[in-house]
Each structure stands twice: as C-alpha cells, then as structure tokens.
Short mmCIF file of C-alpha atoms in Angstrom, two decimals:
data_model
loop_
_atom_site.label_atom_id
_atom_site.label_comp_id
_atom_site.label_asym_id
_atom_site.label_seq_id
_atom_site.Cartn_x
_atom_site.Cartn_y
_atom_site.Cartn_z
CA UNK A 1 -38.47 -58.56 33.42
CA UNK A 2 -37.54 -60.03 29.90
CA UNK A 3 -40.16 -57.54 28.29
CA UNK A 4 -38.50 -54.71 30.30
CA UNK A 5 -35.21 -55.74 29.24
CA UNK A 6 -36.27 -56.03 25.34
CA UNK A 7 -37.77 -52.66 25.58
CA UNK A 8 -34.97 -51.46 26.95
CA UNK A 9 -32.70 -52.90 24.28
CA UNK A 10 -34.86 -51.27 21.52
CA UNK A 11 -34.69 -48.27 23.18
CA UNK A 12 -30.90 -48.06 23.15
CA UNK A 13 -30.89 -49.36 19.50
CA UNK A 14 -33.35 -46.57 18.20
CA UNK A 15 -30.84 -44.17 20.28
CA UNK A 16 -27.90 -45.13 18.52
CA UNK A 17 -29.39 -45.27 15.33
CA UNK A 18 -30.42 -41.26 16.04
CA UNK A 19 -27.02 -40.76 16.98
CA UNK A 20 -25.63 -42.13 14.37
CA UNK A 21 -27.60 -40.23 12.00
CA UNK A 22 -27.15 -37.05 13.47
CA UNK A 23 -23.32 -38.02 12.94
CA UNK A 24 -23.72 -38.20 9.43
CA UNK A 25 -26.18 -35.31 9.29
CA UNK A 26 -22.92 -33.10 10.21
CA UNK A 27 -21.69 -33.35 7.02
CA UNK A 28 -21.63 -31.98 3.13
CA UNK A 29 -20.17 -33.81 0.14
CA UNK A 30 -18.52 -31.32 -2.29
CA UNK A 31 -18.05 -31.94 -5.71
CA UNK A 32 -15.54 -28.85 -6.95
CA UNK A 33 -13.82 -27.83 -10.25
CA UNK A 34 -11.77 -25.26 -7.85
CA UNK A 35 -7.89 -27.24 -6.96
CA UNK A 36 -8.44 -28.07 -3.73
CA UNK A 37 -5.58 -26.00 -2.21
CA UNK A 38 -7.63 -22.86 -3.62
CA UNK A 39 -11.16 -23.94 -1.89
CA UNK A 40 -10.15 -26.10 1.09
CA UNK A 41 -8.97 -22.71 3.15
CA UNK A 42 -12.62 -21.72 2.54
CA UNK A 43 -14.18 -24.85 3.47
CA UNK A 44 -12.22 -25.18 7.23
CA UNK A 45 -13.78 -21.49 7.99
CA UNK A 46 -17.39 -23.32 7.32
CA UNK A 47 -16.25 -26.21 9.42
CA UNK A 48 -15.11 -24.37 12.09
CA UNK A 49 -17.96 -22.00 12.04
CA UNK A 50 -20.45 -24.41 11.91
CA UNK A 51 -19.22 -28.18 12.94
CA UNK A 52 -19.99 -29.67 9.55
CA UNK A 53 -17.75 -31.65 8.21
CA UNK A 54 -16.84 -31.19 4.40
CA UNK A 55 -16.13 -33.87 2.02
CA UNK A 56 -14.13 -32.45 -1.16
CA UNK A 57 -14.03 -34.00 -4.46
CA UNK A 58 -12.17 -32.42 -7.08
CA UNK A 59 -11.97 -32.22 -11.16
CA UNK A 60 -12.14 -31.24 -14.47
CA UNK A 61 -15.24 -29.57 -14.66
CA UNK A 62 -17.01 -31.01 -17.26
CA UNK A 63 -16.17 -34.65 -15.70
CA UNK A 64 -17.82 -33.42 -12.50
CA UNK A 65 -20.85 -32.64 -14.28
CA UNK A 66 -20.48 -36.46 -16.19
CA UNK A 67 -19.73 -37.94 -12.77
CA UNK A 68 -23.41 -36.79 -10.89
CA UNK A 69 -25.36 -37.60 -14.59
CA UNK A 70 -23.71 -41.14 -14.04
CA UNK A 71 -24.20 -41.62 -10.35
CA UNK A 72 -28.07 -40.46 -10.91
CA UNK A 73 -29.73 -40.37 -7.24
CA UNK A 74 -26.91 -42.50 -5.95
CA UNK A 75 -24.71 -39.78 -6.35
CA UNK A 76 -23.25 -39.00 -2.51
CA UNK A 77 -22.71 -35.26 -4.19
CA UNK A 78 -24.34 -32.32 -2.41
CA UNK A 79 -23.06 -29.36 -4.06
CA UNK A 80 -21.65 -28.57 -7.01
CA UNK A 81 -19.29 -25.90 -7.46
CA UNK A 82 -18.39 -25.10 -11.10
CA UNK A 83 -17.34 -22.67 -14.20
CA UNK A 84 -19.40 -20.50 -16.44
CA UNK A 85 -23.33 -20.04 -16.52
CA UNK A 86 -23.02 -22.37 -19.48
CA UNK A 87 -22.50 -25.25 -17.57
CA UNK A 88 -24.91 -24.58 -14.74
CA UNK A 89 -27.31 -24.00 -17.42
CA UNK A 90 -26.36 -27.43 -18.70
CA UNK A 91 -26.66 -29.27 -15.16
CA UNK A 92 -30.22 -27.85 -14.93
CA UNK A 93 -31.30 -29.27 -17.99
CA UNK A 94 -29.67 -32.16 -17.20
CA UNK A 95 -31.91 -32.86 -13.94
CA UNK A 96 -28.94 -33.31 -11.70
CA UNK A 97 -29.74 -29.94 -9.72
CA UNK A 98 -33.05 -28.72 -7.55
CA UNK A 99 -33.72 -25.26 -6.77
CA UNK A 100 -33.07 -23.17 -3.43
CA UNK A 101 -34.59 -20.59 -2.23
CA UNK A 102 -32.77 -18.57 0.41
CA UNK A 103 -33.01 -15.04 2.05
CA UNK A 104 -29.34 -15.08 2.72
CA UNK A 105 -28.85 -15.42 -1.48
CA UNK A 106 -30.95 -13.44 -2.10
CA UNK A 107 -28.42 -10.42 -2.23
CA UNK A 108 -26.52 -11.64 -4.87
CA UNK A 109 -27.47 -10.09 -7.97
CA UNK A 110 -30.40 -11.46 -9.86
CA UNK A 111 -28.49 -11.60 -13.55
CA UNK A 112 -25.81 -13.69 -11.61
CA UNK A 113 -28.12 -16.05 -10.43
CA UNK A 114 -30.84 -19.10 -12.42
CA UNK A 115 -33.76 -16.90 -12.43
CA UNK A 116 -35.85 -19.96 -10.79
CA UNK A 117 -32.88 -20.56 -8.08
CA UNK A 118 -31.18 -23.71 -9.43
CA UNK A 119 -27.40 -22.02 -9.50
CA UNK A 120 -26.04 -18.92 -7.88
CA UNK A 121 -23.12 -17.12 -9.10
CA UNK A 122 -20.43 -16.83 -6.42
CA UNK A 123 -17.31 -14.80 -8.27
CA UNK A 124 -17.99 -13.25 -11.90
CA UNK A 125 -15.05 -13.12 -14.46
CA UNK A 126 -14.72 -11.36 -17.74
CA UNK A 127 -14.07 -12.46 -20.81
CA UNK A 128 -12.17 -9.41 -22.58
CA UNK A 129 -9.12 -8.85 -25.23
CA UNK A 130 -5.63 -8.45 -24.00
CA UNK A 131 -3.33 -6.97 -26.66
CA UNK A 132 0.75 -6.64 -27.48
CA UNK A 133 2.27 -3.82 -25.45
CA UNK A 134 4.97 -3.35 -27.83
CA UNK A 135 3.12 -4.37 -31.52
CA UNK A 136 -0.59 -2.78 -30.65
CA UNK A 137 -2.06 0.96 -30.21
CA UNK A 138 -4.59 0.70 -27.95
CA UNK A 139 -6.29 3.51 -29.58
CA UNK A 140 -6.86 0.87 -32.41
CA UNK A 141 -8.85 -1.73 -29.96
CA UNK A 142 -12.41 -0.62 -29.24
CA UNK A 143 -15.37 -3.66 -29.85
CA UNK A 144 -15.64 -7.44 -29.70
CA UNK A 145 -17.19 -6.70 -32.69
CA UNK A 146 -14.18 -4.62 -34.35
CA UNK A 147 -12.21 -7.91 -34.11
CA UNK A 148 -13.43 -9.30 -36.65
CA UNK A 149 -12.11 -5.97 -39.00
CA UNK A 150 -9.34 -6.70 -41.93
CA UNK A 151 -6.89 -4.17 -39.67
CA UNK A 152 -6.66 -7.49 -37.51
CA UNK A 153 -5.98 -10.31 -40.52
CA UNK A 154 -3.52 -13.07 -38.88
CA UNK A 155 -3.29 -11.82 -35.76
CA UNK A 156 -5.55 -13.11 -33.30
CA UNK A 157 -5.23 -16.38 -30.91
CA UNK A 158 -8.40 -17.65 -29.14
CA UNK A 159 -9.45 -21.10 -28.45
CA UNK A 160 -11.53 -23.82 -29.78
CA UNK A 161 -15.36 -23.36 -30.61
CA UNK A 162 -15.61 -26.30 -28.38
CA UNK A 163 -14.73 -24.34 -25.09
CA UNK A 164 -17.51 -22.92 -23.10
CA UNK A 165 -16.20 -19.84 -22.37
CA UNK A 166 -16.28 -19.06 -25.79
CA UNK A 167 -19.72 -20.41 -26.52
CA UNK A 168 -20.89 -17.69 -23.43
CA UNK A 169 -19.46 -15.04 -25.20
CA UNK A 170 -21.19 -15.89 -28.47
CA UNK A 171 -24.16 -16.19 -27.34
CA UNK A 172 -24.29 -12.98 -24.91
CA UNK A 173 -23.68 -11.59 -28.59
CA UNK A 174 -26.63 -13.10 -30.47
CA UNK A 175 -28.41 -11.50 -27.21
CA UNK A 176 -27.35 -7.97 -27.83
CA UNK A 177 -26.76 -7.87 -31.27
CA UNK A 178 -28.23 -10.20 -33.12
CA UNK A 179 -27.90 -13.64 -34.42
CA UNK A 180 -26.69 -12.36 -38.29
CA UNK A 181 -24.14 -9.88 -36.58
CA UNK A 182 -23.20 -12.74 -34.04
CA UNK A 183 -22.75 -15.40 -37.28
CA UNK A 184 -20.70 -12.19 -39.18
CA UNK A 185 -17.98 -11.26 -36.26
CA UNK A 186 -17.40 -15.20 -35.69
CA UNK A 187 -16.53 -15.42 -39.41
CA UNK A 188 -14.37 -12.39 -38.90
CA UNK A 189 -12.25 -13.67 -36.30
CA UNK A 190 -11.69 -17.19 -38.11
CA UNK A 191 -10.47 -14.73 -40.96
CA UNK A 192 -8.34 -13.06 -38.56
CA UNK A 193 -6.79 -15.83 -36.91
CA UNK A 194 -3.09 -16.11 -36.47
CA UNK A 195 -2.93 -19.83 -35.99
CA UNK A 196 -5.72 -22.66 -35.51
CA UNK A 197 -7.34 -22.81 -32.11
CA UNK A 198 -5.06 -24.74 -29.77
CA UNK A 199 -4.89 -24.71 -25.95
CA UNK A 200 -6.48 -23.13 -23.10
CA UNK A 201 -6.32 -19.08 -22.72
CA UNK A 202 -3.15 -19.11 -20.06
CA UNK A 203 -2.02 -20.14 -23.76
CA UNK A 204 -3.21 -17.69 -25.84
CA UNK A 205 -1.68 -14.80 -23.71
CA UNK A 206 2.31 -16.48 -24.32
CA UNK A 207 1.34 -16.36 -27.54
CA UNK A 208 0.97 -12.95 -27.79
CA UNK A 209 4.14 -12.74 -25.71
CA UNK A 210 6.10 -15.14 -27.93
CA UNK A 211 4.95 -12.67 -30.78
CA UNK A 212 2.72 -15.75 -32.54
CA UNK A 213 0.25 -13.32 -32.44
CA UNK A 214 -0.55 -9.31 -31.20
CA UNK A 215 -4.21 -10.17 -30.07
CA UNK A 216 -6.34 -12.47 -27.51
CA UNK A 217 -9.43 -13.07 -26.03
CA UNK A 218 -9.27 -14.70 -22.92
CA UNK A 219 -11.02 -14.91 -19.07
CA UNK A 220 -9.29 -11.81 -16.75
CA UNK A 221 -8.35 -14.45 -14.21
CA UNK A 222 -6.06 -16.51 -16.28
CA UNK A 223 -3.53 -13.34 -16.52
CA UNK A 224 -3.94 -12.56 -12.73
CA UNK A 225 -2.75 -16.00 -12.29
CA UNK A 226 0.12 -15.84 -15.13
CA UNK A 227 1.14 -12.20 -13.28
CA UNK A 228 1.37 -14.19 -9.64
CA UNK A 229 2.91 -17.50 -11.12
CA UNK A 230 5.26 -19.11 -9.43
CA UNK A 231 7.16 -19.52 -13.13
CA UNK A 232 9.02 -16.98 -14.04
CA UNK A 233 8.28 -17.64 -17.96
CA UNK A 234 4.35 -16.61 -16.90
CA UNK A 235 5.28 -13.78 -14.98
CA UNK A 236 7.68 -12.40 -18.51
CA UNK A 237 4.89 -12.56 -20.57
CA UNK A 238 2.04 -11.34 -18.60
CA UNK A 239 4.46 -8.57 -18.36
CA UNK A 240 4.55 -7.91 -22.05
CA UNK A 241 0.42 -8.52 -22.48
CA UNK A 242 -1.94 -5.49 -21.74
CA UNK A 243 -5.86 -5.76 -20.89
CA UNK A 244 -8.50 -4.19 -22.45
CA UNK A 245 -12.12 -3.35 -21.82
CA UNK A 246 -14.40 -3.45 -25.11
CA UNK A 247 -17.55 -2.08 -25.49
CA UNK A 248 -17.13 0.18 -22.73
CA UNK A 249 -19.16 3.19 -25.02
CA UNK A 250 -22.36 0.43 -25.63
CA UNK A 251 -23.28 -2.55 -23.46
CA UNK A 252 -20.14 -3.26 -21.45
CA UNK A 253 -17.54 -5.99 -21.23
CA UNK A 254 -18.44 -9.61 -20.95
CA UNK A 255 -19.09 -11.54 -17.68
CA UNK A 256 -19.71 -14.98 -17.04
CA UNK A 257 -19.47 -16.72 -13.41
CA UNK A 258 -17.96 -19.15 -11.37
CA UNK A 259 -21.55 -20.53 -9.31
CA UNK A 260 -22.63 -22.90 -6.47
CA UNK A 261 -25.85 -25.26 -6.70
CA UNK A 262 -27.59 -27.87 -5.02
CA UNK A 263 -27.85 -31.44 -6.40
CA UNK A 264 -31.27 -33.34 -7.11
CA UNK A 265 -29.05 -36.41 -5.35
CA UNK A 266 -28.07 -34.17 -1.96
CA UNK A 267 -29.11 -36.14 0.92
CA UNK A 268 -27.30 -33.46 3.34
CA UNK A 269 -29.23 -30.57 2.13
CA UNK A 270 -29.66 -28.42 5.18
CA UNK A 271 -26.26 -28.77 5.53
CA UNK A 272 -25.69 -27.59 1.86
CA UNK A 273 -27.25 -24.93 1.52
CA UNK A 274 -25.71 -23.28 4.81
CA UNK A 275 -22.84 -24.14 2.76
CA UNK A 276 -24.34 -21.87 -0.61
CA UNK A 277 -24.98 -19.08 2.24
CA UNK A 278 -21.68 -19.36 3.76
CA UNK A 279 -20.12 -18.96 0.74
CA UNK A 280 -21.97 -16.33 -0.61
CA UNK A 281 -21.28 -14.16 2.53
CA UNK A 282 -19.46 -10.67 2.26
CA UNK A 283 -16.12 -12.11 3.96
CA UNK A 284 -16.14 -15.46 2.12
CA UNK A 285 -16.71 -13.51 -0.63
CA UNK A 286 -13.56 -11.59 -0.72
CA UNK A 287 -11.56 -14.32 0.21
CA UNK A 288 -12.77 -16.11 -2.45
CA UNK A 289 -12.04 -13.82 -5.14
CA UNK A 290 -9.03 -12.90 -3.37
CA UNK A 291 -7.80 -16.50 -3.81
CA UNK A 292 -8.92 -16.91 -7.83
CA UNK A 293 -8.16 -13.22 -9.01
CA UNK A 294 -12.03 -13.29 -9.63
CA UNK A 295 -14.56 -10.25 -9.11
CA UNK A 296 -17.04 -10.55 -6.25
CA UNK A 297 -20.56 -10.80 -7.14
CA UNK A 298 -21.58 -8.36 -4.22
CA UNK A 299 -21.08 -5.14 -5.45
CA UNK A 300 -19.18 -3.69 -1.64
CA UNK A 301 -16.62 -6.73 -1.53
CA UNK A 302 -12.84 -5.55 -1.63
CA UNK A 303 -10.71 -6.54 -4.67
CA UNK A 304 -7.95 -7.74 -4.25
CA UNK A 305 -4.85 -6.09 -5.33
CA UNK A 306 -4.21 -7.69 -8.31
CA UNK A 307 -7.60 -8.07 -9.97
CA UNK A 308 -7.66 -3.80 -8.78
CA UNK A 309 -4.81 -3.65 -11.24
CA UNK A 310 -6.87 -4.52 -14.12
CA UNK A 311 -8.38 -0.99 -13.71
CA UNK A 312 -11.92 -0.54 -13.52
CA UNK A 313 -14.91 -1.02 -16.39
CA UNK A 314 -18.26 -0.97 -17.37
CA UNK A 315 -19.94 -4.76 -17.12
CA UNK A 316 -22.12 -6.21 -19.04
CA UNK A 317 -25.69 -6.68 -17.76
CA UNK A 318 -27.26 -9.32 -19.68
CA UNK A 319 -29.03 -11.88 -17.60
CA UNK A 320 -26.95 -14.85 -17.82
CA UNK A 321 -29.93 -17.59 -17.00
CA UNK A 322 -30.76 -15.85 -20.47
CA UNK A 323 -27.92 -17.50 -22.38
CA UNK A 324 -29.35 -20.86 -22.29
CA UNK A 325 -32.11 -19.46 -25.16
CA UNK A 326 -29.14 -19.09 -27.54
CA UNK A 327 -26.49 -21.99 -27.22
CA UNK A 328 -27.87 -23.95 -29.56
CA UNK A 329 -27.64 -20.97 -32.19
CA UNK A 330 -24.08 -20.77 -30.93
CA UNK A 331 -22.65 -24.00 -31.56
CA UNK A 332 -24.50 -23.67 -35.35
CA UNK A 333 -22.47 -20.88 -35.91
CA UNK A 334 -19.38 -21.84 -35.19
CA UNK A 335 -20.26 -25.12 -37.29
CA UNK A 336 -21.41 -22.92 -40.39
CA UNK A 337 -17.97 -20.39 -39.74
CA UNK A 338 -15.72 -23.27 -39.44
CA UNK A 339 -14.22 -22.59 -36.23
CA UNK A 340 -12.91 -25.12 -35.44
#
C-alpha cells in the first residue's frame, strides 16, 4: 500500500508540474519600442485569437536592444519589436537574435526581410524631404542628392549623424551611388545647414514651420502623426509643411522598416513566432499601419487615410539586409564631413 501511495504521489507531482508548464507555455514576453497604447490593441486580437498571454515591455529603442545584450540568455524577452533595419542589423551581430523560418513570412517581401531570417520587416517608412509651402517651388526639389546644391545654402534642418535613421539613408546612398558621391552630398548638406543638428524629426518639420528653415528630411510617419496630433501647435505646422518624393525619375524614395525578430534568449518560442505570423498577417497588417501612419509591407494592404494623403511614389528597392555592408563607411563619413 505505501508503494502504491508513493507512486501515486509522484504521479500527481509530475502532473502538476506538466500543468504548470503548459501554463507558462501560454505565454510570450514582448520587448517593444512601439508606446504601448499603439501595440497593446494588436496584442489582445493575438490573445484572443489564440489564448496566449502577452507580456509587454516597453522603451526607447536602443535601451531595448542594451537591455537583452545585458540580460544575455537570462533575458525573459521573446520578441523584439523595433525601428529601422539598422538596428535589427545591429541585434544580429550582436548575437541576441536566432533565425526563423516560416511559410506564413514568407510573403513579406524579401528586401524587407534579413536575407538569412533573423528580422522581418512588419511596416516600411520613408525617409523623404518635406519643404515650405509658402518659401519653396517644388519645381526646385528633385534629388537627395540636389540637396546638397548652393541653391539650398542655410536652409536645411536634419538631425544628428548620430541618429539611425540618418545613418540608413547614407548608407542606402553609398549603395546606389557610390561611397565618393555619398562622402560629397553629406558635405553638401552640412554646407547647407540652417542651424546645427538638434532634436528628433517631429522637430525639424516646426522648424520649417517656424521659418528656422525652408527644408527637411525626415521619416513620413512623424508628419502623419504631427497632422493627427492632439496639439493644435502640430497640427498648424504640419499644415504649412509639404512632402516630397525624390528620386522618383532614378532609384526611388528611401525606405527603411519598423521589424519583428526572435531572441537567442526566447524560451516561449512556438509561442513567438505565431506571434511574428500573427503580426505579419494581411488584417494585422493594416491595423498596424493604420495605427503608426506607416506603409504595409504587403503590397494589397489598405492605407489608411492619412498615410493615402501623402500621394503615391516610386520606392526604393535596395535590399535593406544589404545596408549592414556599408555602416561602417557611414559613420566615417559623417566623422570626416563634420556632421555633427
């Protein structure tokens, strides 16, 4: 009887220790540059759809990134969601990501996406030049490269060398044109600033309004935003900025992405990656970009009203896992320019 009854107790014990790990298998730690009020309505349709329970963490992007390097494979972090190719081409070297390979990502578009599946591009912005209604012909804009022309002297406002965004966007030019052209327009545009770099590009666009300057360079969503801002000083001068496509006669307008991966340290990784395929779905996808003012990466998703305003344009079609062969280049040339 006592050798039934221990069996019996092991028995129960193994059960509850299944039952409590399929408890905690129903689960997916989050680690998300995206405010939660702006991702949480996505993550309750993946909840409700699928029982898994999502665990949000948000940030500053680049303290995300810092925070899973730190935590090494202690870090509770499934998926990262984050900005720009530049820093999921950053958390691959790093280590802190391992690749997926999924027929249900497999639509999205293979120069959105780490060629050997270690990030996936979930909403692609562009990075273009927004100009003075009132102070700027629009006849006159044309190239990223005309920019850095003398017609322009003093009055341009774009951020810091140190910002990623702007690191993409020189290196997708050392890709198409070169790195001597690349090294001449970024010495053109420190010429041709109006003021030193300072702030982020919601910034550089009330410049322009505030008349501090009749040209920016900035991400498309960061004027959706200022055009659907609850402050009325955003909405003003959003009102007063135009957009522009460049390059629309050569290789297209710049595009970087917002993307989803999969950490090394995921110890829910079924569930994460039904959360990558969730997201990267045709109706997530619109909500998504909906919700950001972003463009969908799937070619047959809806825009949303706003980010329809912006007109439509010819894309860039550089291979953004490509970008990684020229950052280093990048951040030499800005050194050498002097932008600061």
């Amino acid at each position: 009887m006592k050798r039934i009854f221990l069996a019996l107790v092991i028995c129960l014990a193994i059960f509850a220790q299944d039952m409590n790990a399929n408890a905690s298998s129903k689960e997916v730690n989050v680690y998300s540059y995206r405010k939660k009020h702006l991702i949480k309505p996505i993550l309750q349709g993946f909840t409700e759809k699928t029982g898994i329970k999502v665990n949000l963490i948000t940030g500053k992007a680049d303290a995300l990134f810092e925070r899973i390097k730190a935590e090494g494979k202690n870090s509770p972090a499934d998926i990262l969601l984050t900005t720009d190719a530049g820093r999921l081409v950053r958390a691959k070297k790093a280590g802190i990501l391992q690749a997926v390979q999924s027929k249900e990502l497999d639509h999205i578009p293979s120069q959105y996406n780490d060629d050997e599946g270690y990030w996936y591009g979930l909403s692609k912005r562009a990075r273009v030049i927004f100009y003075a209604k009132d102070r700027v012909d629009v006849k006159d804009l044309s190239t990223y490269e005309d920019l850095a022309s003398d017609k322009w002297k003093n009055k341009i406002c774009i951020r810091s060398s140190s910002n990623v965004y702007n690191q993409s966007l020189l290196s997708s030019i050392i890709a198409n044109e070169g790195t001597e052209k690349a090294k001449k327009w970024a010495q053109g545009i420190v010429q041709n600033m109006a003021r030193k770099p300072q702030g982020g590009d919601r910034d550089q666009l009330r410049a322009i309004a505030a008349g501090q300057c009749d040209i920016a360079v900035a991400n498309t969503y960061y004027y959706g935003s200022m055009i659907e801002s609850s402050k009325k000083s955003d909405q003003e001068a959003a009102q007063k900025v135009g957009i522009f496509w460049p390059n629309q006669a050569d290789r297209g307008a710049h595009i970087n992405v917002s993307g989803v991966a999969l950490t090394k340290s995921s110890k829910n990784k079924e569930n994460a990656i039904k959360l990558m395929e969730y997201l990267a779905s045709k109706d997530v996808q619109a909500k998504y970009a909906e919700l950001v003012y972003e463009y969908p990466v799937i070619a047959d998703v809806e825009l949303s009203p706003v980010v329809k305003s912006f007109g439509s344009f010819k894309a860039d079609n550089l291979d953004l896992s490509k970008l990684a062969n020229h950052y280093i280049g990048a951040l030499k040339i800005f050194d050498e320019v002097k932008w600061k």
